[in-house]
Amino acid sequence: MSITTTSFGIEEALSQLGLNEINNGTSTGSENFASGATIASYSPVDGSLIGKVVTTTPEDYEKVMETATTAFKQWRRIPAPQRGEIVRQFGNKLRELKEPLGKLVSFEMGKSYQEGLGEVQEMIDICDFAVGLSRQLHGLTMHSERPGHRMYEQYHPLGVVGIISAFNFPVAVWSWNTALAWVCGDVCVWKPSEKTPLTGVACQNIIAEILKENNMPEGISCLINGDYKVGELMTHDKRIPLVSATGSIRMGKIVAQAVAARLGKSLLELGGNNAIIVTPDADIKMTVIGAVFGAVGTAGQRCTSTRRLIIHESIYDQVKEAITNAYAQIRIGNPLDQHNHVGPLIDTDAVNKYLNALEEAKNEGGTILVEGGVLQGEGYESGCYVKPAIVEAKNSFNIVQEETFAPILYLLKYSGGIENAIEQQNGVVQGLSSAIMTNNLREAEHFLSANGSDCGIANVNIGTSGAEIGGAFGGEKETGGGRESGSDAWKVYMRRQTNTINYTTELPLAQGIKFDL
């Protein structure tokens, strides 16, 4: 990998993360396996070339898999609390490198520096969670119908876990998977987004150092780089029992079919088309804060970003005025400048999709309340900075039914009771995150009931964006049904086994079956 000179003081961060000292980005530790073409990482902040990473060829991939499968044979025999100790050390190292890694996330992906720091904090939090979990990988004991028998369940490591992550959370989602997989006794092969490869290399450097210090096999954590063709190597590989993939619905369907064809397991975290319902009993000030951050945070490039605001007709004009006034205060610019609220989109392809979505919304009859557009001039040379836009629309619009990864907020109106708002909210194919703003207990409980939100995440009086690692993260319908991070999400990384022990001198059969010889 080659690193170019960059601005905004990023050079020191790159040095602290070891990105000036390695040859390529597919190292699994001390060995380098990459021999393919290079992919370049350009910062959407200023358009500068940050570095080039060598991609993984099929031959390189085989070497990586050999390293990973060999490491698994040793790693699975290490007691879970000792595996947790490795994760604890990894979390502590992340604490030391939080600022440079957060800065790199901001510069390579384009989210604000505060959000970059927050993403690294998520990594630290999941490490803490996983350390405690390493002593709680519990099974169940149950009574046998046969006298002198004991039955119980236990969980064993799966093997090699394949991870495909997206550009918008280039480090956090990987850590959600790896921290849990590692304490469960699995090893991991990670393909980060080709749009943010350097953050992947930085994370690999950090864990490789920890593994080396503890005399652990380097193959516990492996990194491969490249486009979708590299990802296909994992999805079709029978040596990988679980593929965890984060990305678009289109990508997820391809991964799911490929993995299912070989009877593997897939954990899918796909698109979101998230709505906030605003009832007549809502706190308007709270609503505005939650909706604006949800819509413009990370420039609308979160899977949990707020896309739709479903407002009761009795307060529609009041909320519309408050939201549009709030948008006038948004500062757009270099995300490393903490005075700015919104940074750039990831690349010019994303900009074009944003512009096309606004045009389609107008063609379908939408009314532009806050004009969008691409920013130009000093500080916007990358061509990736756009204005957050607000559009009055209808839920039935084709463009509203889609997820546009950009800061476009659709205002929708509902009348009557809360059931009508929930019908609109659920009336999309995605089912990730949802929220209701209300001080009415009955409305809140209805929203959380079986007749309410059909999403994997349902919030009351907070926005759709900003999940904590303690709860299971994921969504329903075409969002994929996967669950990562907290709660009992660890079980997906393990295989369940039922055991029966006979401690008598006889062999009674279940269901009272007689079989005498």
PDB file of C-alpha atoms in Angstrom, residues 168-395:
ATOM      1  CA  ASN A 168     -20.841   4.002   5.887  1.00  0.00           C
ATOM      2  CA  PHE A 169     -19.670   2.319   9.099  1.00  0.00           C
ATOM      3  CA  PRO A 170     -16.232   1.148   7.997  1.00  0.00           C
ATOM      4  CA  VAL A 171     -15.032  -0.116  11.390  1.00  0.00           C
ATOM      5  CA  ALA A 172     -17.938  -0.436  13.860  1.00  0.00           C
ATOM      6  CA  VAL A 173     -19.939  -3.125  12.074  1.00  0.00           C
ATOM      7  CA  TRP A 174     -16.816  -5.252  11.605  1.00  0.00           C
ATOM      8  CA  SER A 175     -16.151  -5.039  15.337  1.00  0.00           C
ATOM      9  CA  TRP A 176     -19.753  -6.017  16.168  1.00  0.00           C
ATOM     10  CA  ASN A 177     -19.119  -9.268  14.342  1.00  0.00           C
ATOM     11  CA  THR A 178     -15.517  -9.975  15.239  1.00  0.00           C
ATOM     12  CA  ALA A 179     -15.650  -9.221  18.961  1.00  0.00           C
ATOM     13  CA  LEU A 180     -18.500 -11.688  19.405  1.00  0.00           C
ATOM     14  CA  ALA A 181     -17.131 -14.236  16.939  1.00  0.00           C
ATOM     15  CA  TRP A 182     -13.717 -14.205  18.618  1.00  0.00           C
ATOM     16  CA  VAL A 183     -15.015 -14.894  22.133  1.00  0.00           C
ATOM     17  CA  CYS A 184     -17.224 -17.615  20.640  1.00  0.00           C
ATOM     18  CA  GLY A 185     -14.066 -19.295  19.327  1.00  0.00           C
ATOM     19  CA  ASP A 186     -14.410 -18.380  15.644  1.00  0.00           C
ATOM     20  CA  VAL A 187     -11.818 -16.807  13.396  1.00  0.00           C
ATOM     21  CA  CYS A 188     -12.750 -14.076  10.919  1.00  0.00           C
ATOM     22  CA  VAL A 189     -12.037 -13.152   7.307  1.00  0.00           C
ATOM     23  CA  TRP A 190     -13.073  -9.572   6.553  1.00  0.00           C
ATOM     24  CA  LYS A 191     -13.689  -7.842   3.246  1.00  0.00           C
ATOM     25  CA  PRO A 192     -14.166  -4.133   3.935  1.00  0.00           C
ATOM     26  CA  SER A 193     -15.778  -1.855   1.382  1.00  0.00           C
ATOM     27  CA  GLU A 194     -13.510  -1.021  -1.535  1.00  0.00           C
ATOM     28  CA  LYS A 195     -14.516   2.609  -0.881  1.00  0.00           C
ATOM     29  CA  THR A 196     -12.916   2.608   2.585  1.00  0.00           C
ATOM     30  CA  PRO A 197     -10.056   0.085   2.505  1.00  0.00           C
ATOM     31  CA  LEU A 198      -7.593   2.026   4.658  1.00  0.00           C
ATOM     32  CA  THR A 199      -9.719   1.865   7.800  1.00  0.00           C
ATOM     33  CA  GLY A 200      -9.752  -1.900   7.306  1.00  0.00           C
ATOM     34  CA  VAL A 201      -5.971  -2.027   7.080  1.00  0.00           C
ATOM     35  CA  ALA A 202      -5.691   0.157  10.194  1.00  0.00           C
ATOM     36  CA  CYS A 203      -7.916  -2.184  12.206  1.00  0.00           C
ATOM     37  CA  GLN A 204      -5.981  -5.200  10.947  1.00  0.00           C
ATOM     38  CA  ASN A 205      -2.730  -3.583  12.083  1.00  0.00           C
ATOM     39  CA  ILE A 206      -4.142  -3.064  15.577  1.00  0.00           C
ATOM     40  CA  ILE A 207      -5.416  -6.613  16.104  1.00  0.00           C
ATOM     41  CA  ALA A 208      -2.339  -8.144  14.439  1.00  0.00           C
ATOM     42  CA  GLU A 209      -0.138  -6.438  17.023  1.00  0.00           C
ATOM     43  CA  ILE A 210      -2.294  -7.776  19.874  1.00  0.00           C
ATOM     44  CA  LEU A 211      -2.205 -11.314  18.489  1.00  0.00           C
ATOM     45  CA  LYS A 212       1.560 -11.188  18.040  1.00  0.00           C
ATOM     46  CA  GLU A 213       2.120  -9.940  21.587  1.00  0.00           C
ATOM     47  CA  ASN A 214       0.079 -12.876  22.908  1.00  0.00           C
ATOM     48  CA  ASN A 215       1.674 -15.506  20.658  1.00  0.00           C
ATOM     49  CA  MET A 216      -1.670 -16.179  19.035  1.00  0.00           C
ATOM     50  CA  PRO A 217      -2.124 -17.340  15.419  1.00  0.00           C
ATOM     51  CA  GLU A 218      -2.302 -14.436  13.004  1.00  0.00           C
ATOM     52  CA  GLY A 219      -5.113 -16.155  11.111  1.00  0.00           C
ATOM     53  CA  ILE A 220      -7.577 -15.364  13.917  1.00  0.00           C
ATOM     54  CA  SER A 221      -8.126 -12.098  12.042  1.00  0.00           C
ATOM     55  CA  CYS A 222      -7.693 -11.938   8.261  1.00  0.00           C
ATOM     56  CA  LEU A 223      -8.288  -9.149   5.776  1.00  0.00           C
ATOM     57  CA  ILE A 224      -8.982  -9.361   2.064  1.00  0.00           C
ATOM     58  CA  ASN A 225      -9.485  -6.389  -0.254  1.00  0.00           C
ATOM     59  CA  GLY A 226     -11.235  -5.903  -3.557  1.00  0.00           C
ATOM     60  CA  ASP A 227     -14.611  -5.503  -5.226  1.00  0.00           C
ATOM     61  CA  TYR A 228     -17.640  -7.798  -5.225  1.00  0.00           C
ATOM     62  CA  LYS A 229     -15.669 -10.556  -6.948  1.00  0.00           C
ATOM     63  CA  VAL A 230     -13.551 -10.959  -3.826  1.00  0.00           C
ATOM     64  CA  GLY A 231     -16.709 -11.127  -1.748  1.00  0.00           C
ATOM     65  CA  GLU A 232     -18.016 -13.874  -4.020  1.00  0.00           C
ATOM     66  CA  LEU A 233     -15.060 -16.033  -3.028  1.00  0.00           C
ATOM     67  CA  MET A 234     -16.424 -16.054   0.516  1.00  0.00           C
ATOM     68  CA  THR A 235     -20.091 -16.472  -0.307  1.00  0.00           C
ATOM     69  CA  HIS A 236     -19.388 -19.595  -2.380  1.00  0.00           C
ATOM     70  CA  ASP A 237     -16.798 -21.078   0.010  1.00  0.00           C
ATOM     71  CA  LYS A 238     -18.058 -24.141   1.928  1.00  0.00           C
ATOM     72  CA  ARG A 239     -15.260 -23.613   4.449  1.00  0.00           C
ATOM     73  CA  ILE A 240     -17.099 -20.520   5.699  1.00  0.00           C
ATOM     74  CA  PRO A 241     -20.241 -21.650   7.561  1.00  0.00           C
ATOM     75  CA  LEU A 242     -21.447 -18.091   8.236  1.00  0.00           C
ATOM     76  CA  VAL A 243     -21.273 -14.996   6.043  1.00  0.00           C
ATOM     77  CA  SER A 244     -22.259 -11.716   7.689  1.00  0.00           C
ATOM     78  CA  ALA A 245     -22.998  -9.087   5.036  1.00  0.00           C
ATOM     79  CA  THR A 246     -23.958  -5.445   5.426  1.00  0.00           C
ATOM     80  CA  GLY A 247     -25.062  -3.422   2.409  1.00  0.00           C
ATOM     81  CA  SER A 248     -27.872  -2.882  -0.052  1.00  0.00           C
ATOM     82  CA  ILE A 249     -30.915  -5.110  -0.447  1.00  0.00           C
ATOM     83  CA  ARG A 250     -29.739  -5.995  -3.953  1.00  0.00           C
ATOM     84  CA  MET A 251     -26.377  -7.154  -2.629  1.00  0.00           C
ATOM     85  CA  GLY A 252     -27.987  -9.026   0.242  1.00  0.00           C
ATOM     86  CA  LYS A 253     -30.233 -11.042  -2.033  1.00  0.00           C
ATOM     87  CA  ILE A 254     -27.227 -12.133  -4.089  1.00  0.00           C
ATOM     88  CA  VAL A 255     -25.296 -13.139  -0.956  1.00  0.00           C
ATOM     89  CA  ALA A 256     -28.284 -14.952   0.548  1.00  0.00           C
ATOM     90  CA  GLN A 257     -28.872 -17.035  -2.577  1.00  0.00           C
ATOM     91  CA  ALA A 258     -25.210 -17.974  -2.935  1.00  0.00           C
ATOM     92  CA  VAL A 259     -24.808 -18.978   0.712  1.00  0.00           C
ATOM     93  CA  ALA A 260     -28.147 -20.819   0.843  1.00  0.00           C
ATOM     94  CA  ALA A 261     -27.216 -22.806  -2.272  1.00  0.00           C
ATOM     95  CA  ARG A 262     -24.445 -24.467  -0.253  1.00  0.00           C
ATOM     96  CA  LEU A 263     -26.654 -24.649   2.891  1.00  0.00           C
ATOM     97  CA  GLY A 264     -24.545 -22.134   4.745  1.00  0.00           C
ATOM     98  CA  LYS A 265     -25.834 -19.458   7.106  1.00  0.00           C
ATOM     99  CA  SER A 266     -26.037 -15.759   6.330  1.00  0.00           C
ATOM    100  CA  LEU A 267     -26.471 -12.799   8.652  1.00  0.00           C
ATOM    101  CA  LEU A 268     -27.847  -9.902   6.624  1.00  0.00           C
ATOM    102  CA  GLU A 269     -28.067  -6.226   7.588  1.00  0.00           C
ATOM    103  CA  LEU A 270     -29.526  -4.484   4.541  1.00  0.00           C
ATOM    104  CA  GLY A 271     -31.429  -1.349   3.598  1.00  0.00           C
ATOM    105  CA  GLY A 272     -33.648   0.829   5.746  1.00  0.00           C
ATOM    106  CA  ASN A 273     -36.446   3.251   4.878  1.00  0.00           C
ATOM    107  CA  ASN A 274     -36.982   4.544   8.354  1.00  0.00           C
ATOM    108  CA  ALA A 275     -39.830   6.738   9.536  1.00  0.00           C
ATOM    109  CA  ILE A 276     -40.646   8.862  12.560  1.00  0.00           C
ATOM    110  CA  ILE A 277     -44.342   9.186  13.360  1.00  0.00           C
ATOM    111  CA  VAL A 278     -45.215  12.568  14.886  1.00  0.00           C
ATOM    112  CA  THR A 279     -48.532  12.573  16.746  1.00  0.00           C
ATOM    113  CA  PRO A 280     -50.506  15.533  18.109  1.00  0.00           C
ATOM    114  CA  ASP A 281     -49.079  14.728  21.549  1.00  0.00           C
ATOM    115  CA  ALA A 282     -45.453  14.988  20.407  1.00  0.00           C
ATOM    116  CA  ASP A 283     -42.854  17.286  21.945  1.00  0.00           C
ATOM    117  CA  ILE A 284     -42.068  19.399  18.875  1.00  0.00           C
ATOM    118  CA  LYS A 285     -38.626  20.534  20.033  1.00  0.00           C
ATOM    119  CA  MET A 286     -37.573  16.959  20.714  1.00  0.00           C
ATOM    120  CA  THR A 287     -39.029  15.892  17.383  1.00  0.00           C
ATOM    121  CA  VAL A 288     -37.005  18.451  15.444  1.00  0.00           C
ATOM    122  CA  ILE A 289     -33.715  17.446  17.079  1.00  0.00           C
ATOM    123  CA  GLY A 290     -34.317  13.741  16.494  1.00  0.00           C
ATOM    124  CA  ALA A 291     -35.542  14.170  12.938  1.00  0.00           C
ATOM    125  CA  VAL A 292     -32.796  16.545  11.810  1.00  0.00           C
ATOM    126  CA  PHE A 293     -29.957  14.442  13.210  1.00  0.00           C
ATOM    127  CA  GLY A 294     -31.566  11.279  11.840  1.00  0.00           C
ATOM    128  CA  ALA A 295     -31.943  12.804   8.378  1.00  0.00           C
ATOM    129  CA  VAL A 296     -28.637  14.654   7.948  1.00  0.00           C
ATOM    130  CA  GLY A 297     -26.241  12.767  10.248  1.00  0.00           C
ATOM    131  CA  THR A 298     -23.523  11.032   8.198  1.00  0.00           C
ATOM    132  CA  ALA A 299     -25.036  12.988   5.268  1.00  0.00           C
ATOM    133  CA  GLY A 300     -27.996  10.609   5.283  1.00  0.00           C
ATOM    134  CA  GLN A 301     -25.741   7.592   4.700  1.00  0.00           C
ATOM    135  CA  ARG A 302     -26.779   5.503   7.699  1.00  0.00           C
ATOM    136  CA  CYS A 303     -28.955   2.444   7.274  1.00  0.00           C
ATOM    137  CA  THR A 304     -30.924   3.900  10.194  1.00  0.00           C
ATOM    138  CA  SER A 305     -31.165   7.416   8.703  1.00  0.00           C
ATOM    139  CA  THR A 306     -34.583   9.044   8.917  1.00  0.00           C
ATOM    140  CA  ARG A 307     -36.082   9.045   5.418  1.00  0.00           C
ATOM    141  CA  ARG A 308     -39.743   9.753   6.194  1.00  0.00           C
ATOM    142  CA  LEU A 309     -41.486  12.020   8.700  1.00  0.00           C
ATOM    143  CA  ILE A 310     -45.147  10.983   9.081  1.00  0.00           C
ATOM    144  CA  ILE A 311     -46.952  13.934  10.706  1.00  0.00           C
ATOM    145  CA  HIS A 312     -50.534  14.256  11.912  1.00  0.00           C
ATOM    146  CA  GLU A 313     -52.472  16.796   9.881  1.00  0.00           C
ATOM    147  CA  SER A 314     -53.369  18.851  12.981  1.00  0.00           C
ATOM    148  CA  ILE A 315     -49.704  19.754  13.616  1.00  0.00           C
ATOM    149  CA  TYR A 316     -48.338  19.279  10.116  1.00  0.00           C
ATOM    150  CA  ASP A 317     -47.768  22.966   9.347  1.00  0.00           C
ATOM    151  CA  GLN A 318     -46.191  23.598  12.752  1.00  0.00           C
ATOM    152  CA  VAL A 319     -43.728  20.719  12.381  1.00  0.00           C
ATOM    153  CA  LYS A 320     -42.994  21.626   8.768  1.00  0.00           C
ATOM    154  CA  GLU A 321     -42.073  25.178   9.742  1.00  0.00           C
ATOM    155  CA  ALA A 322     -39.898  24.040  12.654  1.00  0.00           C
ATOM    156  CA  ILE A 323     -38.018  21.511  10.517  1.00  0.00           C
ATOM    157  CA  THR A 324     -37.388  23.892   7.630  1.00  0.00           C
ATOM    158  CA  ASN A 325     -36.154  26.562  10.044  1.00  0.00           C
ATOM    159  CA  ALA A 326     -33.774  24.035  11.612  1.00  0.00           C
ATOM    160  CA  TYR A 327     -32.365  23.126   8.194  1.00  0.00           C
ATOM    161  CA  ALA A 328     -31.424  26.760   7.661  1.00  0.00           C
ATOM    162  CA  GLN A 329     -28.961  26.411  10.555  1.00  0.00           C
ATOM    163  CA  ILE A 330     -27.122  23.356   9.182  1.00  0.00           C
ATOM    164  CA  ARG A 331     -23.461  23.944   8.403  1.00  0.00           C
ATOM    165  CA  ILE A 332     -21.971  21.855   5.586  1.00  0.00           C
ATOM    166  CA  GLY A 333     -18.263  21.431   5.067  1.00  0.00           C
ATOM    167  CA  ASN A 334     -15.041  19.686   6.019  1.00  0.00           C
ATOM    168  CA  PRO A 335     -16.112  17.027   8.560  1.00  0.00           C
ATOM    169  CA  LEU A 336     -12.847  17.381  10.479  1.00  0.00           C
ATOM    170  CA  ASP A 337     -13.954  20.911  11.350  1.00  0.00           C
ATOM    171  CA  GLN A 338     -16.171  20.319  14.364  1.00  0.00           C
ATOM    172  CA  HIS A 339     -18.184  23.469  13.656  1.00  0.00           C
ATOM    173  CA  ASN A 340     -19.793  21.685  10.688  1.00  0.00           C
ATOM    174  CA  HIS A 341     -22.814  19.398  11.008  1.00  0.00           C
ATOM    175  CA  VAL A 342     -22.680  17.635   7.633  1.00  0.00           C
ATOM    176  CA  GLY A 343     -19.812  16.360   5.550  1.00  0.00           C
ATOM    177  CA  PRO A 344     -19.740  15.004   1.995  1.00  0.00           C
ATOM    178  CA  LEU A 345     -21.342  11.997   0.362  1.00  0.00           C
ATOM    179  CA  ILE A 346     -18.970   9.103  -0.222  1.00  0.00           C
ATOM    180  CA  ASP A 347     -18.402   9.773  -3.948  1.00  0.00           C
ATOM    181  CA  THR A 348     -19.842  11.385  -7.063  1.00  0.00           C
ATOM    182  CA  ASP A 349     -21.907   8.282  -7.862  1.00  0.00           C
ATOM    183  CA  ALA A 350     -23.773   8.890  -4.604  1.00  0.00           C
ATOM    184  CA  VAL A 351     -24.203  12.538  -5.600  1.00  0.00           C
ATOM    185  CA  ASN A 352     -25.809  11.517  -8.904  1.00  0.00           C
ATOM    186  CA  LYS A 353     -28.222   9.170  -7.127  1.00  0.00           C
ATOM    187  CA  TYR A 354     -29.146  12.005  -4.787  1.00  0.00           C
ATOM    188  CA  LEU A 355     -29.844  14.368  -7.694  1.00  0.00           C
ATOM    189  CA  ASN A 356     -31.829  11.719  -9.566  1.00  0.00           C
ATOM    190  CA  ALA A 357     -33.951  11.039  -6.474  1.00  0.00           C
ATOM    191  CA  LEU A 358     -34.840  14.714  -6.109  1.00  0.00           C
ATOM    192  CA  GLU A 359     -35.752  14.917  -9.791  1.00  0.00           C
ATOM    193  CA  GLU A 360     -37.886  11.791  -9.535  1.00  0.00           C
ATOM    194  CA  ALA A 361     -39.658  13.161  -6.453  1.00  0.00           C
ATOM    195  CA  LYS A 362     -40.583  16.309  -8.392  1.00  0.00           C
ATOM    196  CA  ASN A 363     -41.725  14.263 -11.387  1.00  0.00           C
ATOM    197  CA  GLU A 364     -44.050  12.256  -9.153  1.00  0.00           C
ATOM    198  CA  GLY A 365     -45.647  15.417  -7.780  1.00  0.00           C
ATOM    199  CA  GLY A 366     -43.520  16.163  -4.750  1.00  0.00           C
ATOM    200  CA  THR A 367     -43.013  19.725  -3.518  1.00  0.00           C
ATOM    201  CA  ILE A 368     -39.480  20.814  -2.640  1.00  0.00           C
ATOM    202  CA  LEU A 369     -39.523  22.637   0.696  1.00  0.00           C
ATOM    203  CA  VAL A 370     -35.760  22.897   1.182  1.00  0.00           C
ATOM    204  CA  GLU A 371     -33.841  22.967  -2.066  1.00  0.00           C
ATOM    205  CA  GLY A 372     -31.061  20.483  -2.608  1.00  0.00           C
ATOM    206  CA  GLY A 373     -28.118  20.761  -4.938  1.00  0.00           C
ATOM    207  CA  VAL A 374     -24.381  20.256  -5.149  1.00  0.00           C
ATOM    208  CA  LEU A 375     -22.136  22.754  -3.387  1.00  0.00           C
ATOM    209  CA  GLN A 376     -19.279  24.289  -5.338  1.00  0.00           C
ATOM    210  CA  GLY A 377     -16.389  26.595  -4.654  1.00  0.00           C
ATOM    211  CA  GLU A 378     -13.642  26.717  -2.068  1.00  0.00           C
ATOM    212  CA  GLY A 379     -13.765  23.783   0.316  1.00  0.00           C
ATOM    213  CA  TYR A 380     -16.094  21.779  -1.936  1.00  0.00           C
ATOM    214  CA  GLU A 381     -13.585  20.768  -4.612  1.00  0.00           C
ATOM    215  CA  SER A 382     -14.300  17.043  -4.279  1.00  0.00           C
ATOM    216  CA  GLY A 383     -17.763  17.544  -5.784  1.00  0.00           C
ATOM    217  CA  CYS A 384     -19.293  15.358  -3.050  1.00  0.00           C
ATOM    218  CA  TYR A 385     -20.944  18.015  -0.868  1.00  0.00           C
ATOM    219  CA  VAL A 386     -24.710  18.337  -1.234  1.00  0.00           C
ATOM    220  CA  LYS A 387     -27.435  20.290   0.524  1.00  0.00           C
ATOM    221  CA  PRO A 388     -29.823  18.357   2.786  1.00  0.00           C
ATOM    222  CA  ALA A 389     -33.246  18.589   1.148  1.00  0.00           C
ATOM    223  CA  ILE A 390     -36.841  18.310   2.355  1.00  0.00           C
ATOM    224  CA  VAL A 391     -39.661  17.182   0.056  1.00  0.00           C
ATOM    225  CA  GLU A 392     -43.406  17.067   0.662  1.00  0.00           C
ATOM    226  CA  ALA A 393     -44.478  13.748  -0.793  1.00  0.00           C
ATOM    227  CA  LYS A 394     -46.762  10.748  -0.539  1.00  0.00           C
ATOM    228  CA  ASN A 395     -45.838   7.325   0.747  1.00  0.00           C
TER     229      ASN A 395
END
